[in-house]
Short mmCIF file of C-alpha atoms and ligand atoms in Angstrom, two decimals:
data_model
loop_
_atom_site.label_atom_id
_atom_site.label_comp_id
_atom_site.label_asym_id
_atom_site.label_seq_id
_atom_site.Cartn_x
_atom_site.Cartn_y
_atom_site.Cartn_z
CA MET A 1 68.66 212.07 77.19
CA LEU A 2 72.03 212.77 76.67
CA ASN A 3 74.11 215.63 78.21
CA GLU A 4 75.65 217.44 76.21
CA LYS A 5 79.06 216.57 76.51
CA PHE A 6 77.67 212.75 76.40
CA ASN A 7 75.96 213.45 73.28
CA SER A 8 78.88 215.16 71.43
CA PHE A 9 80.59 211.84 72.05
CA LEU A 10 78.03 210.28 69.61
CA SER A 11 79.73 211.91 67.07
CA TRP A 12 83.14 210.67 67.65
CA HIS A 13 85.00 208.30 64.82
CA ILE A 14 88.02 206.69 66.41
CA TYR A 15 90.35 205.02 64.82
CA GLN A 16 92.33 202.50 66.90
CA VAL A 17 95.84 202.68 66.04
CA TYR A 18 98.31 199.98 66.76
CA PRO A 19 101.32 202.27 66.44
CA ARG A 20 104.50 198.84 66.61
CA SER A 21 101.92 197.82 63.14
CA PHE A 22 100.88 201.46 61.61
CA TYR A 23 103.05 202.83 59.78
CA ASP A 24 107.80 203.38 59.90
CA SER A 25 109.08 206.62 59.64
CA ASP A 26 112.80 205.58 60.11
CA GLY A 27 113.39 202.69 58.60
CA ASP A 28 113.98 200.33 61.67
CA GLY A 29 110.96 197.89 60.94
CA ILE A 30 108.93 199.83 63.62
CA GLY A 31 106.29 201.28 63.93
CA ASP A 32 106.38 204.86 65.63
CA LEU A 33 104.55 207.93 66.39
CA ALA A 34 105.97 210.28 63.57
CA GLY A 35 104.52 207.54 61.44
CA VAL A 36 101.46 207.72 62.53
CA THR A 37 101.75 211.58 62.24
CA ALA A 38 102.64 211.38 58.69
CA LYS A 39 99.41 209.19 58.08
CA LEU A 40 96.71 211.88 60.13
CA ASP A 41 95.40 213.26 56.20
CA TYR A 42 95.42 209.63 55.60
CA LEU A 43 92.86 209.03 58.69
CA LYS A 44 91.08 212.37 58.37
CA GLU A 45 90.17 211.50 54.54
CA LEU A 46 89.25 208.44 56.07
CA GLY A 47 86.61 210.12 58.16
CA ILE A 48 88.21 209.66 61.19
CA ASN A 49 88.15 212.38 64.03
CA ALA A 50 89.95 211.07 67.28
CA ILE A 51 93.12 208.26 67.76
CA TRP A 52 93.08 206.06 69.81
CA LEU A 53 96.65 204.94 70.94
CA CYS A 54 97.59 201.63 72.01
CA PRO A 55 100.18 202.08 74.52
CA CYS A 56 103.31 204.07 73.64
CA PHE A 57 105.22 204.61 76.52
CA LYS A 58 108.88 203.10 77.78
CA SER A 59 108.48 199.57 77.70
CA PRO A 60 110.72 196.31 77.48
CA ASN A 61 107.81 195.31 75.48
CA VAL A 62 107.33 191.93 76.87
CA ASP A 63 103.36 192.53 76.11
CA ASN A 64 104.39 195.04 73.16
CA GLY A 65 103.78 198.24 75.51
CA TYR A 66 101.09 196.80 78.25
CA ASP A 67 104.21 196.53 80.45
CA VAL A 68 104.96 199.98 80.98
CA ALA A 69 108.46 201.45 82.51
CA ASP A 70 108.38 204.04 82.60
CA TYR A 71 104.30 206.50 82.77
CA ARG A 72 105.87 209.87 81.47
CA ASP A 73 108.14 208.74 78.79
CA ILE A 74 108.12 206.92 75.26
CA MET A 75 109.20 203.27 74.85
CA ASP A 76 112.53 204.25 72.61
CA GLU A 77 111.59 202.19 69.56
CA PHE A 78 108.47 204.86 68.92
CA GLY A 79 110.08 208.18 69.35
CA THR A 80 110.33 210.87 71.55
CA MET A 81 108.24 213.07 74.00
CA ALA A 82 108.78 215.79 71.27
CA ASP A 83 107.78 213.32 68.72
CA MET A 84 104.41 213.05 70.88
CA GLN A 85 104.06 216.76 71.30
CA LYS A 86 104.67 217.06 67.64
CA LEU A 87 102.01 214.26 66.84
CA ILE A 88 99.45 216.60 69.15
CA ASP A 89 99.68 219.44 67.91
CA ALA A 90 99.17 218.02 64.26
CA LEU A 91 96.31 216.33 65.20
CA HIS A 92 94.53 219.06 67.26
CA SER A 93 95.44 221.55 64.21
CA ARG A 94 93.07 218.90 62.06
CA ASP A 95 90.43 219.06 64.51
CA MET A 96 91.27 215.87 65.82
CA LYS A 97 91.27 213.90 69.66
CA LEU A 98 93.80 212.18 70.87
CA ILE A 99 93.44 209.09 73.33
CA LEU A 100 95.90 207.46 75.64
CA ASP A 101 95.92 204.00 76.36
CA LEU A 102 95.92 203.72 80.47
CA VAL A 103 97.23 201.26 81.44
CA PRO A 104 96.76 200.99 85.76
CA ASN A 105 96.39 197.48 86.56
CA HIS A 106 99.84 196.50 86.18
CA THR A 107 103.49 197.93 85.48
CA SER A 108 106.63 196.39 84.18
CA ASP A 109 109.16 194.37 86.52
CA GLN A 110 111.05 196.84 84.88
CA HIS A 111 109.36 200.03 86.55
CA LYS A 112 111.03 201.55 89.23
CA TRP A 113 108.18 201.13 91.77
CA PHE A 114 108.64 197.71 91.62
CA GLN A 115 112.49 198.01 91.14
CA GLU A 116 112.19 199.73 94.68
CA SER A 117 109.15 197.70 95.85
CA ARG A 118 110.92 194.01 95.74
CA LYS A 119 114.08 195.61 97.92
CA SER A 120 112.88 194.92 100.83
CA LYS A 121 109.58 195.01 103.24
CA ASP A 122 109.94 198.33 104.71
CA ASN A 123 110.71 201.02 101.41
CA PRO A 124 108.91 203.59 100.59
CA TYR A 125 107.34 201.71 97.33
CA SER A 126 106.89 198.24 99.33
CA ASP A 127 103.38 198.14 99.09
CA TYR A 128 102.88 199.55 95.60
CA TYR A 129 102.56 195.92 94.53
CA TYR A 130 100.89 192.45 96.44
CA TRP A 131 103.56 190.53 98.02
CA TYR A 132 103.33 187.25 100.21
CA ASP A 133 105.16 184.52 101.95
CA THR A 134 102.92 181.83 100.32
CA PRO A 135 100.38 182.27 97.34
CA PRO A 136 96.49 183.74 99.34
CA ASN A 137 95.09 181.33 96.64
CA ASP A 138 94.90 179.20 93.04
CA TRP A 139 94.64 181.93 90.38
CA GLN A 140 95.99 181.84 87.70
CA SER A 141 97.68 184.08 84.83
CA MET A 142 95.53 185.41 81.91
CA PHE A 143 98.96 184.01 79.68
CA GLY A 144 99.31 181.30 81.29
CA GLY A 145 100.52 179.40 84.81
CA SER A 146 100.23 180.60 88.51
CA ALA A 147 99.26 184.40 88.56
CA TYR A 148 101.91 184.48 91.72
CA SER A 149 105.69 184.22 91.00
CA PHE A 150 108.31 184.15 93.77
CA ASP A 151 110.56 187.01 93.88
CA GLU A 152 114.17 185.82 94.89
CA VAL A 153 115.68 189.43 95.60
CA ARG A 154 112.27 190.40 98.05
CA GLY A 155 112.02 186.94 99.33
CA GLN A 156 108.04 186.34 98.30
CA TYR A 157 105.72 186.19 96.19
CA TYR A 158 103.75 188.93 93.59
CA LEU A 159 100.80 188.70 91.90
CA HIS A 160 101.17 189.53 88.22
CA SER A 161 97.68 188.94 86.18
CA TYR A 162 99.93 188.82 83.04
CA ALA A 163 103.34 188.16 82.45
CA PRO A 164 105.06 187.16 85.06
CA GLN A 165 107.37 190.94 83.71
CA GLN A 166 103.81 192.44 84.60
CA PRO A 167 103.58 192.95 88.24
CA ASP A 168 99.85 194.08 89.40
CA LEU A 169 99.84 197.52 91.53
CA ASN A 170 98.71 196.82 95.00
CA TRP A 171 95.57 199.75 94.53
CA GLU A 172 94.79 199.60 98.65
CA ASN A 173 97.79 201.79 98.67
CA PRO A 174 96.03 205.55 98.65
CA LYS A 175 100.19 206.30 97.27
CA VAL A 176 99.49 204.08 94.15
CA VAL A 177 96.22 205.33 93.58
CA GLN A 178 97.76 209.33 93.63
CA GLU A 179 100.37 208.08 91.36
CA ILE A 180 97.95 207.31 88.39
CA GLN A 181 95.94 210.06 89.34
CA ALA A 182 98.56 211.95 88.57
CA VAL A 183 100.14 210.64 85.33
CA VAL A 184 96.92 211.13 84.44
CA ASP A 185 97.15 214.92 84.90
CA PHE A 186 100.65 215.29 83.11
CA TRP A 187 98.67 213.81 79.85
CA VAL A 188 96.00 215.85 80.75
CA ASP A 189 98.16 218.56 80.42
CA MET A 190 100.34 217.17 77.57
CA GLY A 191 96.96 216.88 75.65
CA ALA A 192 95.13 213.96 75.82
CA ASP A 193 91.34 213.97 75.10
CA GLY A 194 91.23 211.13 76.81
CA PHE A 195 91.75 207.57 77.34
CA ARG A 196 91.55 203.89 76.91
CA ILE A 197 91.45 202.28 80.26
CA ASP A 198 93.74 198.72 80.25
CA VAL A 199 91.52 195.93 81.95
CA ILE A 200 90.05 198.60 84.01
CA ASP A 201 88.02 195.95 86.44
CA GLN A 202 90.91 194.50 87.46
CA ILE A 203 92.42 197.66 89.77
CA SER A 204 90.29 196.08 92.73
CA LYS A 205 90.07 192.31 93.35
CA ASP A 206 87.83 190.47 95.38
CA PHE A 207 90.47 188.94 97.15
CA GLU A 208 87.02 187.61 99.53
CA GLY A 209 85.10 186.10 96.34
CA ASN A 210 87.63 184.38 94.69
CA ARG A 211 87.43 186.72 92.10
CA ASN A 212 89.99 188.54 90.78
CA CYS A 213 87.98 191.98 89.41
CA PHE A 214 85.09 193.80 90.41
CA GLY A 215 86.45 193.79 93.77
CA PRO A 216 84.76 196.41 96.83
CA HIS A 217 86.77 199.78 95.69
CA LEU A 218 86.98 199.80 92.18
CA HIS A 219 84.08 202.19 91.34
CA GLU A 220 86.17 204.11 94.38
CA TYR A 221 89.37 204.23 92.60
CA ILE A 222 87.62 204.62 89.25
CA GLN A 223 86.16 208.50 90.62
CA ALA A 224 89.73 208.56 92.09
CA LEU A 225 91.09 209.17 88.43
CA PHE A 226 87.59 210.47 86.42
CA GLY A 227 85.28 212.04 88.72
CA ARG A 228 87.55 215.42 89.28
CA LYS A 229 87.81 219.03 87.84
CA LYS A 230 90.61 218.51 86.08
CA THR A 231 89.34 215.17 83.57
CA GLU A 232 85.88 216.10 83.63
CA HIS A 233 86.23 217.01 80.23
CA ILE A 234 87.92 214.14 78.89
CA PHE A 235 86.92 211.10 77.76
CA THR A 236 87.07 207.76 78.96
CA VAL A 237 86.48 204.55 77.24
CA GLY A 238 87.35 201.30 79.94
CA GLU A 239 88.21 198.10 78.74
CA CYS A 240 85.73 195.72 80.80
CA TRP A 241 83.98 192.98 81.37
CA ALA A 242 80.70 194.21 82.72
CA GLY A 243 78.19 192.22 81.06
CA GLU A 244 74.81 193.21 83.51
CA LEU A 245 73.01 196.01 82.89
CA GLU A 246 73.14 197.77 86.24
CA GLU A 247 76.47 196.94 86.63
CA ILE A 248 77.44 199.04 83.28
CA ARG A 249 75.34 201.72 84.64
CA ARG A 250 78.10 202.36 87.89
CA HIS A 251 80.53 202.19 85.39
CA ILE A 252 79.16 205.09 82.83
CA GLY A 253 75.70 206.56 84.89
CA GLN A 254 76.55 210.34 83.85
CA ASP A 255 76.02 211.14 87.06
CA ARG A 256 78.64 208.43 88.55
CA GLY A 257 81.75 210.65 87.49
CA GLU A 258 83.83 207.27 86.68
CA LEU A 259 83.63 206.85 82.92
CA SER A 260 82.40 207.59 79.35
CA THR A 261 81.29 204.45 77.94
CA LEU A 262 82.89 200.77 77.96
CA PHE A 263 83.05 198.29 75.41
CA GLN A 264 80.84 195.11 75.34
CA PHE A 265 82.50 192.01 74.48
CA GLY A 266 79.50 189.59 74.32
CA HIS A 267 79.48 189.87 70.75
CA LEU A 268 83.37 188.84 69.82
CA ASN A 269 82.52 186.14 70.76
CA TYR A 270 80.67 184.67 68.42
CA GLY A 271 81.76 182.25 65.55
CA ARG A 272 83.93 181.29 68.38
CA ALA A 273 84.07 178.58 70.99
CA ASP A 274 87.38 179.67 72.63
CA LYS A 275 89.77 182.50 71.75
CA PHE A 276 91.93 179.79 69.57
CA THR A 277 88.51 177.80 68.82
CA PRO A 278 86.00 178.41 65.76
CA LYS A 279 82.61 177.71 66.61
CA PRO A 280 79.46 178.55 63.69
CA GLY A 281 78.41 182.23 64.23
CA SER A 282 76.02 184.03 62.67
CA LEU A 283 75.04 187.89 61.86
CA THR A 284 71.89 186.57 63.02
CA GLN A 285 73.48 186.46 66.32
CA LEU A 286 75.60 190.04 66.38
CA TRP A 287 71.84 191.60 65.28
CA ASN A 288 69.93 190.02 68.32
CA CYS A 289 72.81 191.46 70.33
CA ILE A 290 73.30 194.91 69.24
CA ARG A 291 69.62 195.22 68.83
CA TYR A 292 69.06 194.75 72.69
CA TRP A 293 72.08 196.16 73.59
CA ASP A 294 71.86 199.73 71.49
CA GLU A 295 68.36 200.03 72.65
CA THR A 296 69.05 199.49 75.82
CA MET A 297 71.51 201.67 76.20
CA GLN A 298 69.81 204.69 75.06
CA ASN A 299 66.86 204.31 76.64
CA ASN A 300 68.69 204.20 80.07
CA GLU A 301 70.85 207.24 78.92
CA LEU A 302 73.53 205.48 78.82
CA LEU A 303 76.18 205.83 75.76
CA PHE A 304 76.89 202.98 74.07
CA SER A 305 80.38 201.40 72.56
CA VAL A 306 80.71 200.17 68.42
CA PHE A 307 83.19 198.22 67.24
CA THR A 308 84.26 194.81 66.15
CA ASP A 309 87.63 194.65 66.10
CA ASN A 310 90.58 195.82 67.95
CA HIS A 311 94.34 194.34 68.86
CA ASP A 312 93.03 191.50 70.68
CA ASN A 313 91.20 189.09 68.62
CA GLY A 314 91.70 187.74 65.43
CA TRP A 315 88.85 190.31 62.53
CA MET A 316 85.69 189.75 62.76
CA LEU A 317 85.32 189.36 59.37
CA GLU A 318 86.81 186.29 59.24
CA ARG A 319 84.10 184.63 61.91
CA LEU A 320 80.63 186.63 60.61
CA GLY A 321 81.81 187.55 56.96
CA SER A 322 82.86 185.46 54.49
CA ARG A 323 86.19 184.91 52.44
CA GLN A 324 83.48 183.57 48.68
CA TYR A 325 81.86 187.65 49.54
CA ARG A 326 84.60 189.64 51.14
CA TYR A 327 83.39 192.65 49.76
CA GLU A 328 79.99 192.90 50.23
CA SER A 329 79.85 190.95 53.98
CA ALA A 330 82.73 193.76 55.22
CA CYS A 331 80.84 196.49 54.28
CA CYS A 332 77.14 194.46 55.33
CA ILE A 333 79.48 194.23 58.70
CA ALA A 334 80.01 198.13 58.56
CA ALA A 335 76.97 199.61 57.49
CA MET A 336 75.03 197.14 60.71
CA MET A 337 77.24 198.56 63.22
CA TYR A 338 78.48 202.00 62.17
CA LEU A 339 75.15 203.46 61.79
CA LEU A 340 74.29 202.38 64.68
CA ARG A 341 74.16 205.26 67.82
CA GLY A 342 77.18 204.97 69.37
CA VAL A 343 80.76 206.28 69.59
CA CYS A 344 82.96 204.95 67.27
CA PHE A 345 85.87 202.33 67.10
CA VAL A 346 88.24 201.57 64.21
CA TYR A 347 90.95 199.15 64.19
CA GLN A 348 93.62 199.88 62.04
CA GLY A 349 93.09 197.24 58.93
CA GLN A 350 89.25 197.01 59.55
CA GLU A 351 88.96 199.84 56.72
CA ILE A 352 90.11 197.59 53.95
CA GLY A 353 88.30 194.06 55.34
CA MET A 354 91.43 192.74 55.95
CA LEU A 355 91.12 188.43 56.80
CA ASN A 356 93.84 186.35 58.94
CA PRO A 357 96.68 185.02 57.51
CA SER A 358 98.19 182.09 57.86
CA TYR A 359 101.70 180.66 58.82
CA SER A 360 102.85 177.34 59.05
CA THR A 361 105.82 177.57 62.05
CA ILE A 362 105.06 179.31 65.30
CA GLU A 363 108.73 181.46 64.92
CA GLN A 364 105.93 184.05 62.72
CA PHE A 365 104.71 184.73 65.90
CA ARG A 366 105.70 187.48 68.17
CA ASP A 367 102.45 186.94 70.92
CA VAL A 368 103.63 186.38 74.44
CA GLU A 369 99.94 184.79 74.87
CA SER A 370 100.03 182.75 71.33
CA ILE A 371 103.26 181.40 71.92
CA ASN A 372 102.82 180.26 75.50
CA MET A 373 98.72 179.03 74.37
CA TYR A 374 101.49 176.76 71.27
CA GLN A 375 103.60 175.12 73.63
CA ALA A 376 100.82 174.55 76.02
CA LEU A 377 98.45 172.91 73.05
CA CYS A 378 101.77 170.70 71.65
CA LYS A 379 101.67 169.21 75.17
CA GLU A 380 97.91 168.01 73.94
CA MET A 381 97.98 167.99 70.32
CA SER A 382 100.63 167.81 67.01
CA PRO A 383 101.68 170.82 65.88
CA GLU A 384 99.38 170.62 62.82
CA ARG A 385 96.67 171.32 64.85
CA ALA A 386 98.10 173.79 67.27
CA MET A 387 99.01 175.58 64.87
CA GLU A 388 95.43 176.30 63.17
CA LYS A 389 94.70 177.05 66.09
CA ILE A 390 97.20 179.69 66.78
CA ASN A 391 96.15 180.23 63.06
CA PHE A 392 92.37 181.17 63.88
CA GLY A 393 93.33 182.67 67.48
CA SER A 394 96.32 184.29 68.34
CA ARG A 395 96.55 188.48 68.63
CA ASP A 396 99.30 188.16 66.08
CA ASN A 397 96.53 187.96 62.98
CA GLN A 398 95.82 191.74 63.70
CA ARG A 399 99.11 193.28 64.81
CA ARG A 400 101.08 191.73 61.71
CA PRO A 401 101.57 195.26 59.68
CA PHE A 402 99.13 198.15 57.99
CA CYS A 403 99.25 196.62 54.02
CA TRP A 404 99.78 200.00 52.56
CA ASP A 405 100.52 198.20 48.94
CA GLY A 406 101.67 195.46 47.62
CA THR A 407 105.30 196.12 47.19
CA LYS A 408 107.81 194.95 50.10
CA HIS A 409 107.31 194.68 53.15
CA ALA A 410 103.44 196.18 52.47
CA GLY A 411 104.97 199.92 52.66
CA PHE A 412 105.02 199.48 56.35
CA THR A 413 108.97 199.99 56.41
CA THR A 414 111.79 200.09 53.96
CA GLY A 415 113.67 197.74 56.90
CA THR A 416 112.70 194.83 58.09
CA PRO A 417 109.54 194.59 60.12
CA TRP A 418 109.10 193.67 63.50
CA ILE A 419 106.70 191.13 62.98
CA PRO A 420 106.87 189.64 58.78
CA VAL A 421 103.44 191.12 57.64
CA HIS A 422 100.76 190.03 56.89
CA SER A 423 101.16 186.62 54.37
CA GLU A 424 98.53 187.46 51.69
CA CYS A 425 99.83 191.66 51.50
CA LYS A 426 99.73 191.33 47.90
CA THR A 427 95.71 190.72 47.45
CA CYS A 428 94.90 193.06 49.81
CA ASN A 429 95.91 196.49 50.64
CA LEU A 430 94.94 199.83 51.28
CA GLU A 431 96.66 200.63 47.46
CA LYS A 432 94.65 197.58 45.85
CA ASP A 433 91.05 198.11 47.61
CA ARG A 434 91.08 201.40 46.94
CA ALA A 435 91.85 201.40 43.09
CA SER A 436 89.15 198.65 43.03
CA GLU A 437 85.33 199.11 42.34
CA LYS A 438 84.61 197.12 45.37
CA SER A 439 86.48 198.90 47.14
CA VAL A 440 86.15 198.24 51.10
CA TRP A 441 87.66 201.55 52.32
CA GLN A 442 85.08 203.80 50.24
CA PHE A 443 82.79 202.57 52.11
CA TYR A 444 83.54 202.89 55.45
CA ARG A 445 84.24 206.20 53.80
CA ASP A 446 80.84 206.40 52.53
CA ILE A 447 79.41 205.87 56.41
CA LEU A 448 81.69 207.60 57.95
CA HIS A 449 81.72 210.88 55.96
CA LEU A 450 77.31 210.66 56.35
CA ARG A 451 77.74 210.34 59.79
CA MET A 452 79.63 213.82 59.91
CA ALA A 453 76.83 214.98 57.23
CA HIS A 454 73.89 213.90 59.51
CA PRO A 455 72.99 214.48 62.78
CA ALA A 456 70.56 211.34 62.88
CA LEU A 457 73.02 209.24 62.19
CA THR A 458 74.83 210.54 65.08
CA VAL A 459 73.03 211.84 67.65
CA GLY A 460 69.30 210.33 66.56
CA ARG A 461 67.17 207.94 67.58
CA PHE A 462 67.96 204.40 67.36
CA ALA A 463 64.35 201.73 66.23
CA PRO A 464 64.87 198.28 65.38
CA VAL A 465 62.81 197.33 62.42
CA ALA A 466 63.92 193.87 61.82
CA PRO A 467 62.39 191.28 65.11
CA ARG A 468 65.03 189.40 66.94
CA ASP A 469 66.43 186.52 65.15
CA THR A 470 66.05 187.22 61.28
CA ASN A 471 68.63 186.73 58.27
CA TYR A 472 68.47 190.47 58.20
CA CYS A 473 68.76 193.76 59.87
CA ALA A 474 66.74 196.92 59.78
CA PHE A 475 65.88 199.78 61.83
CA THR A 476 65.78 203.41 61.36
CA ARG A 477 67.32 206.28 62.83
CA THR A 478 66.08 209.78 63.12
CA GLU A 479 66.76 213.13 64.03
CA GLY A 480 63.56 216.21 62.90
CA ASP A 481 62.43 215.83 60.48
CA GLU A 482 65.23 213.25 58.90
CA GLN A 483 64.25 209.63 58.79
CA PHE A 484 67.15 207.28 57.95
CA LEU A 485 66.62 203.35 56.79
CA VAL A 486 69.50 201.15 57.01
CA VAL A 487 68.43 197.40 55.73
CA CYS A 488 71.14 194.77 55.46
CA ASN A 489 70.89 191.16 54.37
CA PHE A 490 73.13 188.40 55.32
CA GLU A 491 74.61 185.67 53.61
CA THR A 492 70.65 183.98 51.82
CA PRO A 493 69.11 186.04 49.03
CA GLN A 494 65.90 187.26 49.68
CA GLU A 495 62.78 188.88 49.82
CA LEU A 496 62.66 191.71 52.48
CA LYS A 497 59.13 193.70 52.45
CA ILE A 498 59.80 196.28 55.02
CA ASP A 499 57.02 198.14 56.23
CA GLY A 500 56.89 202.38 55.66
CA ALA A 501 58.10 204.67 53.07
CA LYS A 502 61.60 204.44 52.19
CA GLY A 503 62.86 207.01 50.72
CA LYS A 504 65.46 207.42 48.20
CA LEU A 505 68.61 205.18 47.79
CA ILE A 506 72.03 206.80 49.24
CA LEU A 507 74.15 203.94 49.90
CA SER A 508 74.63 200.24 48.68
CA ASN A 509 77.34 198.11 48.45
CA TYR A 510 75.57 196.74 44.95
CA GLY A 511 75.46 199.86 42.97
CA LEU A 512 72.78 202.67 43.56
CA ILE A 513 70.38 202.19 41.95
CA GLU A 514 66.98 202.79 42.56
CA LYS A 515 65.02 199.39 43.95
CA THR A 516 61.91 198.32 42.30
CA ASN A 517 61.92 195.19 43.93
CA HIS A 518 62.18 193.52 47.34
CA TYR A 519 65.29 191.05 46.40
CA TYR A 520 68.23 191.50 48.64
CA ALA A 521 71.66 189.85 47.04
CA PRO A 522 74.24 188.51 49.58
CA TYR A 523 75.09 191.22 52.36
CA GLU A 524 73.18 194.10 50.03
CA VAL A 525 73.12 196.93 52.60
CA ALA A 526 70.68 199.63 51.26
CA VAL A 527 70.59 202.53 53.04
CA PHE A 528 67.30 205.29 52.36
CA ARG A 529 66.65 209.13 53.07
CA ARG A 530 63.74 210.67 54.06
CA THR A 531 61.70 213.39 55.24
CA LEU A 532 59.24 213.07 57.37
CA HIS A 533 55.90 214.96 57.02
CA GLY A 534 56.22 215.91 53.60
C1 LIG B 601 94.59 194.49 77.63
C2 LIG B 601 95.12 194.73 76.48
C3 LIG B 601 95.80 193.09 76.07
C4 LIG B 601 97.35 193.71 77.42
C5 LIG B 601 96.87 192.98 78.45
C6 LIG B 601 97.22 193.17 79.52
O1 LIG B 601 93.55 193.20 78.00
O2 LIG B 601 93.55 194.76 75.68
O3 LIG B 601 96.62 193.95 74.76
O4 LIG B 601 97.77 191.93 76.91
O5 LIG B 601 95.20 194.01 79.05
O6 LIG B 601 97.60 194.19 79.86
#
């Protein structure tokens, strides 16, 4: 059994906002906090009750806010602390929660700590980062090149797991632990209801095992942050590449005083060989994966998190759905995922079935990872081939402005957007989708509202009905005498004879017409509800 606190998170529908690209309230071409506040009623109508705000702290934006220069202030382009307070109040007055993005592994090189640290080997901040006379290993930066750069001022090398402007904090220094604890407390006092924690597994390095993550002190550090009285009520989700059950349990076991849940990423790799290279993938793979994990997490009293998209990966619909059946496959993925047992995360734009845009030059991209990758690829292949890969895998696919309507700049800004808007925003935008008979948005809304109305779909037991390796998915969710049966066919039309009584059809993406045969069309979803024992 999940305890009361963890159980309550099963009803959270968290919408991930990428503030830079959500809605621009002041015409400077960059989304902002006031823009998020302006759209809360929109989110509420969709059935969202919490938002996760990607980093909004002071930053020179080498990595769009994942390079924090001051954890206690707001990025200039996003507004002020007063705007943040207004957003928090506006959320709470709507009974919605705020989850902030905590980036504890590294800061910006512009952060005061680094500016001080680089000055000398014996100042109060000198051990806040990892400094070396010569690099101790050959670790590579996630954005390309060595993970060690030479700093002229201090005359030493420092470690950066990401861009050179993102030096890694040295958590072995107890002062660093205290500093980040104080940051957490600052935001809890401001009214934050939780945190998504960036690359949490990297805060302790395994130097001996030559791994830049999952070091020997990881759990000690996580407990120092979240195993305290001050933080016992908040929600936390770790960005963490734990794959084995025992490792997952160490992070999110209810008795651990660590995290509430974590993102498990296995399913994001279906449909690609690596981030920039497509490889055929299928919904069958997705079904095998979620079927296993939803059941395993439930049986082990762990809180699962359900998501398909985020700001770091191209759209899942592009890899596992179908362009021809955009509406049907978007609904199929939504029903299959969001009727599971777990905390739901929806990434902005997913609710209108966004697909990857396509561009011909690298000038239309902004992401540091994509630009570095393009330069590296061009050494090995033609620029056209390199662009194909960037179009497939760029993180900018999901970072382009939200398409509100078909007007200039997709209704995102009255100014010039910081990044060109999605190349297909005239055909795929919220206004158009909502007006359509085949509205992905409406389907997302129906699912989220169904969850809100029926405990069976939040806290209820999950039981798979379709076995592994099937070309369809089917499962039940049950609480008390209420049971739902969810059936999602994949691409091939077929007869599906599901055992047992089904009940009344209450949700479909092919019209709410009571099924009189077993035929399922491509990506057809049918959700049935029944009362058990008469
Ligand atoms: C995480 C973030 C990503 C960022 C990186 C460095 O993976 O999701 O956007 O670039 O950490 O902070």
